């Protein structure tokens, strides 16, 4: 059985594991004060072209989301998210558990627009009987594989500024977004257009790690307290520093994401050539093809993947994911099987 | 200007204010240990036909809702509510602020059905990545004026029992529901069919007060701690005891609600006779007629009411509310104006 | 049995109950938008000599405390309080329940000093492994009957400003403090020296009510949301407005507190004349005499009071409280009994 | 500079890093469903002699503490801890942030006794005005290096059962406790005497990891939801499974702890031979010697350690910590320096 179910079924890129071995017995300060973490933050600041950015390494996406939101919102303030947003759909009420409503917007592409924001603001205007929308949560790439264009993000950013809303981008799959074919955004753009975002490592070559970036340090000047309070400050922060040091050396982070996207692209082409369509257009490393249930059954005997939703009596959407570690031979085999079994 | 905007624009029923005057200088124990509160609880237990019911008096509906939910749910558990439910629509995220998601169901009549519950349970089955639905919140009458029939409530109750869900009824306007023309439920029924509910006083003759009823005391055996912790335990609990003692003497509570319903009924008939329709059928003391905006404008110069939502270019829904204190002369005047201005 | 156990065993001052009767059936807006509340806030602003003060009426002290603290602190910030402080000793963890530690200081007189604050700041300096002390909670009069002098409060205020700490005064018994014999503070002083405080009505003639005063509206500009979220916004806010309108008419609030203090003073003198001492010097309406257990037993057959703590085999401290409603005849009878039974 | 400041300044034991390398590219299920985690849990259940134990791997001690406490307490319940307890002294209010008071007990040895528990229960008896003590938090070894004997733990366990209190042991340094010279407890004992505890890996050879053990699965049957909600469920749970698989193979976990204790023992003997005393008797890998400030100054030029507290004008307590990775040559050098510099 080969896994196309998620992008975290392998360990970590060899450069990282090798560096962990190499530095293993060197003594370092704890709690993120180690030399690797400090160097990794400097390296990121350079890539962001923002020497003021306040950067914190944490171990996962749910943690990153709840930390950022708990540190930036007041108790009566709420988050706006697409209904497909990870914080609403797959994080066990983590945001509500820290006291905030997630106001959802129904979308077809998983993305938020200024118009959607404006509608929420209108719906939530009966002060003080309703929560106050204050933070806009978006994902890039989204949970259904789509990405934001520079123009879309600029418009959203302007809308947020106009309404004094915090713009927060979940970048669990940011590498895949920024290396997608039609992408025109850079890390440095994100540092200007969002208030806070994070760069996902876990799904792009790291063992565990997301780098939270506050583009303005004023947004959460005491975030270190929050990290510790929520159990997110690792004693051996060195392992986080080492991972991002390696990922952001010689473009590795982007090369890994490109590989994942290229693998997905090959599969997408084969699917299209066999005449199948998609729930959302194939752009990054997540594919949502609509397939006959008979074919799904056959595929599932050899490949692991996620059955996303039933479309009709005979068709369902499945989710196929590739990663930095996806073996091209297995991709070719999948394509061969698709071509063969389809007939 | 006469107020049809809400059912809390007057003070309290004369019987209550008189009793407050009469007992004013008698010394009593604090924190709900006074003789009036004890007697009022016994009187309610009799009406509920449930001597085991654990009863607590609090000062308002939002407070009642957050107290019950915070005392009964574990941190990963969630509430199911109609989208129009007061806890979702008008309580400033009070439930999320105590850590719980409110999962919403879109309805046309503001009521929840076993089918809707089942759909939510299916949608929230990806344990542990989603919250666990655990409490079903309903209102009777609902926020849009409809009521539950005995059969509907029996079915919902059975569904909740089958899935180990807590059934909680918000009774801010319970009097109006139980005295509606086609109602077939009694207080004693509620004590059997729900796990916990509250009897609203504030909107039916009291100054401030809701009586929370745990039909089984095992559901929240340490609720007294929660009352105190959330700032809901009044030092002079006597004022709550006195209000319910009076309201549940000689059927006063139901007589007051009947008056409100009768006043609303008269207005509803006039509206219908003038050829207008309603968002939801007129049943209790809340009316949601769809009126021409020109008429709304004219009415709003003499009467205060709430503009609920725009329907089209020329029509809007307004909310008209009557209460125990609504003056029949003013109702007649409104009807006269409707008949006159309509032409 | 006559009650010296607390200062909330009677109803409300006749002026208030009469005004409630008089205004009972007049229609008013809900949720604190009524004419009485608006007028009462203006009257208080005048007495505070601070037209900018943002004033909110709530129904009790625990509620006031948790509202102010939840609206002003960030999640990693903590409160400093005397160990005897009401928020630590008698509010069922209300402050921890909204997420904040209460750091306690052991005192003999229930008061905080700049020196104590400084010690806490030193103890809590290991950022980010400890909470950040941010709000100083004091009570005047304190839970053991003592009061702050103007000089003490000025020094504490300066200390808080120097360390960017919020100074919050719990005034559940503020009337008794401001009318104590050796008091030199005024309401206007408090409006300058504290950041936020509240004026207690429940223990000084009201049915239920505390007036929260933010001396600078910038401290919690969206406090209205918090009021609603925590279930503290009464539908019939009129009853709060009316109470403070009456209390602050013609000096009534202070006259009532003076009566309570005078009654306590008479009892204190009798106790002293009989040769007994006190846990804390008698200053306001709370007395903490150290009495022989035999005398306590005898007194408790006729009077209700609180046994505070055991001192030795034969003596205990009791708490005797007087109020605006304490009957002077009963005070005289108590004194007579003390004089008689003592021998 | 050599580090005696903490026990997390190196990476991980070679067996672990080698296994991470070896398994790195094998595909595994995410979120703790991997083969290594499953095998590691079985191995631990055997060592605990408790096949019913519910085991969860998390990344750090603060996280473990807040997860266990948030999953087991109701909102009005509180924790009892020594004042030196990590949850009170060094976790940034993590427990208060999830809503619960930490009631502290002053101790000389960092340990709780039935007598101390009884005192807290008496102090917190004024229901409902105080929180309800419900969980007893202890650490073994404690934050000041002491350990519990079997007899002490049996007595505490019996006391907790008698009062329906949950007994929770923080085992961040459990290896060091269970391999101390005078220890008579085993893992299997802990599984009988506590309700829940955790086995610390981070400070004894792992990169990051603590294993939470619910001795009865009924205590928190839905703990998986809580793990996810608080951001503690790692996508690549495999790295946690691998670490504990290795640590509990061939007694490695205990061998590593013994080394740390032996290194500390050598240092302690030298300190004693030089005539210095200790804040608490040296038992495990944490030493708290009272040294002249002149000597401390000299030592701090070559060694990193923590200055714990000032004793008098000329002496302070320092904390010296050894670990599984402490180099015996450096220990010998420190001893040599102590012997030399002391004269």
PDB file of N, CA, C and O in Angstrom, chain B residues 31 70-77 127-132 221-222 224-226 228-230 233, chain D residues 31 70-77 127-132 221-222 224-226 228-230 233:
ATOM      1  N   UNK B  31     -28.021  35.057  49.782  1.00  0.00           N
ATOM      2  CA  UNK B  31     -27.593  34.044  48.808  1.00  0.00           C
ATOM      3  C   UNK B  31     -28.597  32.923  48.548  1.00  0.00           C
ATOM      4  O   UNK B  31     -28.233  31.762  48.421  1.00  0.00           O
ATOM      5  N   UNK B  70     -22.034  25.695  30.940  1.00  0.00           N
ATOM      6  CA  UNK B  70     -20.706  25.535  31.534  1.00  0.00           C
ATOM      7  C   UNK B  70     -20.698  24.465  32.621  1.00  0.00           C
ATOM      8  O   UNK B  70     -19.677  23.847  32.880  1.00  0.00           O
ATOM      9  N   UNK B  71     -21.848  24.234  33.234  1.00  0.00           N
ATOM     10  CA  UNK B  71     -21.897  23.234  34.310  1.00  0.00           C
ATOM     11  C   UNK B  71     -22.074  21.817  33.792  1.00  0.00           C
ATOM     12  O   UNK B  71     -21.782  20.859  34.499  1.00  0.00           O
ATOM     13  N   UNK B  72     -22.531  21.668  32.567  1.00  0.00           N
ATOM     14  CA  UNK B  72     -22.854  20.312  32.104  1.00  0.00           C
ATOM     15  C   UNK B  72     -21.891  19.757  31.056  1.00  0.00           C
ATOM     16  O   UNK B  72     -21.813  18.548  30.893  1.00  0.00           O
ATOM     17  N   UNK B  73     -21.174  20.616  30.348  1.00  0.00           N
ATOM     18  CA  UNK B  73     -20.290  20.112  29.284  1.00  0.00           C
ATOM     19  C   UNK B  73     -18.845  19.977  29.720  1.00  0.00           C
ATOM     20  O   UNK B  73     -18.344  20.751  30.526  1.00  0.00           O
ATOM     21  N   UNK B  74     -18.162  18.983  29.147  1.00  0.00           N
ATOM     22  CA  UNK B  74     -16.712  18.855  29.230  1.00  0.00           C
ATOM     23  C   UNK B  74     -16.100  19.734  28.141  1.00  0.00           C
ATOM     24  O   UNK B  74     -16.790  20.082  27.161  1.00  0.00           O
ATOM     25  N   UNK B  75     -14.822  20.025  28.257  1.00  0.00           N
ATOM     26  CA  UNK B  75     -14.225  21.048  27.379  1.00  0.00           C
ATOM     27  C   UNK B  75     -14.254  20.729  25.882  1.00  0.00           C
ATOM     28  O   UNK B  75     -14.154  21.627  25.071  1.00  0.00           O
ATOM     29  N   UNK B  76     -14.359  19.465  25.520  1.00  0.00           N
ATOM     30  CA  UNK B  76     -14.333  19.133  24.096  1.00  0.00           C
ATOM     31  C   UNK B  76     -15.742  18.923  23.549  1.00  0.00           C
ATOM     32  O   UNK B  76     -15.901  18.496  22.412  1.00  0.00           O
ATOM     33  N   UNK B  77     -16.735  19.232  24.351  1.00  0.00           N
ATOM     34  CA  UNK B  77     -18.107  18.998  23.937  1.00  0.00           C
ATOM     35  C   UNK B  77     -18.758  20.291  23.420  1.00  0.00           C
ATOM     36  O   UNK B  77     -18.376  21.386  23.829  1.00  0.00           O
ATOM     37  N   UNK B 127     -13.794  11.932  14.923  1.00  0.00           N
ATOM     38  CA  UNK B 127     -13.071  11.965  16.196  1.00  0.00           C
ATOM     39  C   UNK B 127     -11.609  11.661  15.991  1.00  0.00           C
ATOM     40  O   UNK B 127     -11.316  10.701  15.292  1.00  0.00           O
ATOM     41  N   UNK B 128     -10.675  12.361  16.601  1.00  0.00           N
ATOM     42  CA  UNK B 128     -10.838  13.462  17.551  1.00  0.00           C
ATOM     43  C   UNK B 128     -10.607  14.823  16.919  1.00  0.00           C
ATOM     44  O   UNK B 128     -10.286  15.759  17.629  1.00  0.00           O
ATOM     45  N   UNK B 129     -10.760  14.934  15.607  1.00  0.00           N
ATOM     46  CA  UNK B 129     -10.439  16.193  14.931  1.00  0.00           C
ATOM     47  C   UNK B 129     -11.583  17.201  14.971  1.00  0.00           C
ATOM     48  O   UNK B 129     -11.448  18.320  14.461  1.00  0.00           O
ATOM     49  N   UNK B 130     -12.702  16.787  15.512  1.00  0.00           N
ATOM     50  CA  UNK B 130     -13.861  17.678  15.617  1.00  0.00           C
ATOM     51  C   UNK B 130     -14.371  17.656  17.060  1.00  0.00           C
ATOM     52  O   UNK B 130     -14.061  16.736  17.811  1.00  0.00           O
ATOM     53  N   UNK B 131     -15.148  18.662  17.420  1.00  0.00           N
ATOM     54  CA  UNK B 131     -15.766  18.659  18.744  1.00  0.00           C
ATOM     55  C   UNK B 131     -16.829  17.562  18.805  1.00  0.00           C
ATOM     56  O   UNK B 131     -17.284  17.067  17.793  1.00  0.00           O
ATOM     57  N   UNK B 132     -17.213  17.213  20.016  1.00  0.00           N
ATOM     58  CA  UNK B 132     -18.232  16.191  20.209  1.00  0.00           C
ATOM     59  C   UNK B 132     -19.566  16.853  20.556  1.00  0.00           C
ATOM     60  O   UNK B 132     -19.698  17.447  21.631  1.00  0.00           O
ATOM     61  N   UNK B 221     -24.857  18.335  40.101  1.00  0.00           N
ATOM     62  CA  UNK B 221     -25.060  18.317  41.554  1.00  0.00           C
ATOM     63  C   UNK B 221     -24.318  19.422  42.291  1.00  0.00           C
ATOM     64  O   UNK B 221     -24.616  19.703  43.442  1.00  0.00           O
ATOM     65  N   UNK B 222     -23.360  20.055  41.625  1.00  0.00           N
ATOM     66  CA  UNK B 222     -22.596  21.118  42.292  1.00  0.00           C
ATOM     67  C   UNK B 222     -22.810  22.455  41.594  1.00  0.00           C
ATOM     68  O   UNK B 222     -21.923  23.302  41.533  1.00  0.00           O
ATOM     69  N   UNK B 224     -24.381  24.976  42.507  1.00  0.00           N
ATOM     70  CA  UNK B 224     -24.258  26.148  43.384  1.00  0.00           C
ATOM     71  C   UNK B 224     -22.883  26.812  43.260  1.00  0.00           C
ATOM     72  O   UNK B 224     -22.765  28.028  43.282  1.00  0.00           O
ATOM     73  N   UNK B 225     -21.842  26.011  43.132  1.00  0.00           N
ATOM     74  CA  UNK B 225     -20.505  26.572  42.930  1.00  0.00           C
ATOM     75  C   UNK B 225     -20.447  27.413  41.645  1.00  0.00           C
ATOM     76  O   UNK B 225     -19.839  28.467  41.591  1.00  0.00           O
ATOM     77  N   UNK B 226     -21.053  26.873  40.604  1.00  0.00           N
ATOM     78  CA  UNK B 226     -20.997  27.535  39.299  1.00  0.00           C
ATOM     79  C   UNK B 226     -21.731  28.879  39.347  1.00  0.00           C
ATOM     80  O   UNK B 226     -21.254  29.895  38.838  1.00  0.00           O
ATOM     81  N   UNK B 228     -22.091  30.834  41.851  1.00  0.00           N
ATOM     82  CA  UNK B 228     -21.275  31.823  42.556  1.00  0.00           C
ATOM     83  C   UNK B 228     -20.094  32.250  41.698  1.00  0.00           C
ATOM     84  O   UNK B 228     -19.787  33.441  41.579  1.00  0.00           O
ATOM     85  N   UNK B 229     -19.437  31.281  41.066  1.00  0.00           N
ATOM     86  CA  UNK B 229     -18.243  31.580  40.277  1.00  0.00           C
ATOM     87  C   UNK B 229     -18.528  32.546  39.130  1.00  0.00           C
ATOM     88  O   UNK B 229     -17.690  33.377  38.783  1.00  0.00           O
ATOM     89  N   UNK B 230     -19.679  32.405  38.511  1.00  0.00           N
ATOM     90  CA  UNK B 230     -20.002  33.247  37.360  1.00  0.00           C
ATOM     91  C   UNK B 230     -20.686  34.551  37.757  1.00  0.00           C
ATOM     92  O   UNK B 230     -21.220  35.266  36.899  1.00  0.00           O
ATOM     93  N   UNK B 233     -24.946  34.577  41.729  1.00  0.00           N
ATOM     94  CA  UNK B 233     -25.597  34.343  43.022  1.00  0.00           C
ATOM     95  C   UNK B 233     -25.831  35.690  43.698  1.00  0.00           C
ATOM     96  O   UNK B 233     -24.897  36.310  44.208  1.00  0.00           O
TER      97      UNK B 233
ATOM     98  N   UNK D  31      -0.756  11.120  13.430  1.00  0.00           N
ATOM     99  CA  UNK D  31      -1.529  11.372  14.658  1.00  0.00           C
ATOM    100  C   UNK D  31      -1.479  10.230  15.668  1.00  0.00           C
ATOM    101  O   UNK D  31      -2.496   9.907  16.301  1.00  0.00           O
ATOM    102  N   UNK D  70      -7.062  19.799  32.507  1.00  0.00           N
ATOM    103  CA  UNK D  70      -8.256  20.282  31.797  1.00  0.00           C
ATOM    104  C   UNK D  70      -9.205  19.142  31.451  1.00  0.00           C
ATOM    105  O   UNK D  70     -10.406  19.354  31.318  1.00  0.00           O
ATOM    106  N   UNK D  71      -8.683  17.939  31.315  1.00  0.00           N
ATOM    107  CA  UNK D  71      -9.555  16.806  30.964  1.00  0.00           C
ATOM    108  C   UNK D  71     -10.245  16.189  32.161  1.00  0.00           C
ATOM    109  O   UNK D  71     -11.249  15.490  32.005  1.00  0.00           O
ATOM    110  N   UNK D  72      -9.738  16.443  33.351  1.00  0.00           N
ATOM    111  CA  UNK D  72     -10.303  15.742  34.510  1.00  0.00           C
ATOM    112  C   UNK D  72     -11.132  16.622  35.447  1.00  0.00           C
ATOM    113  O   UNK D  72     -11.961  16.100  36.184  1.00  0.00           O
ATOM    114  N   UNK D  73     -10.922  17.928  35.421  1.00  0.00           N
ATOM    115  CA  UNK D  73     -11.650  18.787  36.373  1.00  0.00           C
ATOM    116  C   UNK D  73     -12.883  19.439  35.761  1.00  0.00           C
ATOM    117  O   UNK D  73     -12.908  19.776  34.583  1.00  0.00           O
ATOM    118  N   UNK D  74     -13.878  19.649  36.594  1.00  0.00           N
ATOM    119  CA  UNK D  74     -15.028  20.498  36.269  1.00  0.00           C
ATOM    120  C   UNK D  74     -14.643  21.942  36.592  1.00  0.00           C
ATOM    121  O   UNK D  74     -13.716  22.187  37.385  1.00  0.00           O
ATOM    122  N   UNK D  75     -15.400  22.888  36.055  1.00  0.00           N
ATOM    123  CA  UNK D  75     -14.957  24.281  36.119  1.00  0.00           C
ATOM    124  C   UNK D  75     -14.817  24.871  37.520  1.00  0.00           C
ATOM    125  O   UNK D  75     -14.104  25.836  37.700  1.00  0.00           O
ATOM    126  N   UNK D  76     -15.491  24.307  38.492  1.00  0.00           N
ATOM    127  CA  UNK D  76     -15.415  24.883  39.835  1.00  0.00           C
ATOM    128  C   UNK D  76     -14.424  24.128  40.712  1.00  0.00           C
ATOM    129  O   UNK D  76     -14.339  24.403  41.905  1.00  0.00           O
ATOM    130  N   UNK D  77     -13.696  23.216  40.109  1.00  0.00           N
ATOM    131  CA  UNK D  77     -12.768  22.396  40.888  1.00  0.00           C
ATOM    132  C   UNK D  77     -11.334  22.930  40.790  1.00  0.00           C
ATOM    133  O   UNK D  77     -10.970  23.565  39.810  1.00  0.00           O
ATOM    134  N   UNK D 127     -18.516  26.086  51.054  1.00  0.00           N
ATOM    135  CA  UNK D 127     -19.294  25.932  49.819  1.00  0.00           C
ATOM    136  C   UNK D 127     -20.491  26.844  49.793  1.00  0.00           C
ATOM    137  O   UNK D 127     -21.173  26.928  50.800  1.00  0.00           O
ATOM    138  N   UNK D 128     -20.850  27.512  48.706  1.00  0.00           N
ATOM    139  CA  UNK D 128     -20.205  27.509  47.395  1.00  0.00           C
ATOM    140  C   UNK D 128     -19.320  28.737  47.170  1.00  0.00           C
ATOM    141  O   UNK D 128     -19.071  29.083  46.023  1.00  0.00           O
ATOM    142  N   UNK D 129     -18.846  29.370  48.228  1.00  0.00           N
ATOM    143  CA  UNK D 129     -18.093  30.620  48.072  1.00  0.00           C
ATOM    144  C   UNK D 129     -16.621  30.393  47.770  1.00  0.00           C
ATOM    145  O   UNK D 129     -15.875  31.355  47.573  1.00  0.00           O
ATOM    146  N   UNK D 130     -16.212  29.134  47.779  1.00  0.00           N
ATOM    147  CA  UNK D 130     -14.813  28.798  47.498  1.00  0.00           C
ATOM    148  C   UNK D 130     -14.779  27.701  46.429  1.00  0.00           C
ATOM    149  O   UNK D 130     -15.779  27.027  46.201  1.00  0.00           O
ATOM    150  N   UNK D 131     -13.644  27.548  45.779  1.00  0.00           N
ATOM    151  CA  UNK D 131     -13.509  26.449  44.826  1.00  0.00           C
ATOM    152  C   UNK D 131     -13.489  25.126  45.581  1.00  0.00           C
ATOM    153  O   UNK D 131     -13.261  25.084  46.786  1.00  0.00           O
ATOM    154  N   UNK D 132     -13.733  24.054  44.845  1.00  0.00           N
ATOM    155  CA  UNK D 132     -13.723  22.725  45.447  1.00  0.00           C
ATOM    156  C   UNK D 132     -12.400  22.021  45.111  1.00  0.00           C
ATOM    157  O   UNK D 132     -12.155  21.714  43.942  1.00  0.00           O
ATOM    158  N   UNK D 221     -11.975   9.191  29.373  1.00  0.00           N
ATOM    159  CA  UNK D 221     -12.162   8.296  28.227  1.00  0.00           C
ATOM    160  C   UNK D 221     -12.130   9.009  26.872  1.00  0.00           C
ATOM    161  O   UNK D 221     -11.996   8.364  25.848  1.00  0.00           O
ATOM    162  N   UNK D 222     -12.233  10.332  26.893  1.00  0.00           N
ATOM    163  CA  UNK D 222     -12.231  11.071  25.624  1.00  0.00           C
ATOM    164  C   UNK D 222     -11.040  12.021  25.555  1.00  0.00           C
ATOM    165  O   UNK D 222     -11.110  13.105  24.978  1.00  0.00           O
ATOM    166  N   UNK D 224      -8.435  11.862  23.841  1.00  0.00           N
ATOM    167  CA  UNK D 224      -7.937  12.129  22.483  1.00  0.00           C
ATOM    168  C   UNK D 224      -8.465  13.456  21.931  1.00  0.00           C
ATOM    169  O   UNK D 224      -7.736  14.193  21.265  1.00  0.00           O
ATOM    170  N   UNK D 225      -9.709  13.776  22.223  1.00  0.00           N
ATOM    171  CA  UNK D 225     -10.250  15.067  21.803  1.00  0.00           C
ATOM    172  C   UNK D 225      -9.435  16.218  22.421  1.00  0.00           C
ATOM    173  O   UNK D 225      -9.169  17.219  21.773  1.00  0.00           O
ATOM    174  N   UNK D 226      -9.134  16.081  23.695  1.00  0.00           N
ATOM    175  CA  UNK D 226      -8.444  17.155  24.410  1.00  0.00           C
ATOM    176  C   UNK D 226      -7.047  17.363  23.835  1.00  0.00           C
ATOM    177  O   UNK D 226      -6.599  18.496  23.630  1.00  0.00           O
ATOM    178  N   UNK D 228      -6.040  16.880  20.837  1.00  0.00           N
ATOM    179  CA  UNK D 228      -6.141  17.594  19.563  1.00  0.00           C
ATOM    180  C   UNK D 228      -6.514  19.054  19.798  1.00  0.00           C
ATOM    181  O   UNK D 228      -5.929  19.960  19.206  1.00  0.00           O
ATOM    182  N   UNK D 229      -7.475  19.281  20.677  1.00  0.00           N
ATOM    183  CA  UNK D 229      -7.954  20.642  20.903  1.00  0.00           C
ATOM    184  C   UNK D 229      -6.859  21.577  21.413  1.00  0.00           C
ATOM    185  O   UNK D 229      -6.825  22.757  21.069  1.00  0.00           O
ATOM    186  N   UNK D 230      -5.983  21.048  22.256  1.00  0.00           N
ATOM    187  CA  UNK D 230      -4.943  21.904  22.845  1.00  0.00           C
ATOM    188  C   UNK D 230      -3.676  21.949  21.985  1.00  0.00           C
ATOM    189  O   UNK D 230      -2.636  22.447  22.434  1.00  0.00           O
ATOM    190  N   UNK D 233      -1.495  17.069  19.651  1.00  0.00           N
ATOM    191  CA  UNK D 233      -1.470  15.838  18.848  1.00  0.00           C
ATOM    192  C   UNK D 233      -0.562  16.061  17.640  1.00  0.00           C
ATOM    193  O   UNK D 233      -0.930  16.757  16.693  1.00  0.00           O
TER     194      UNK D 233
END
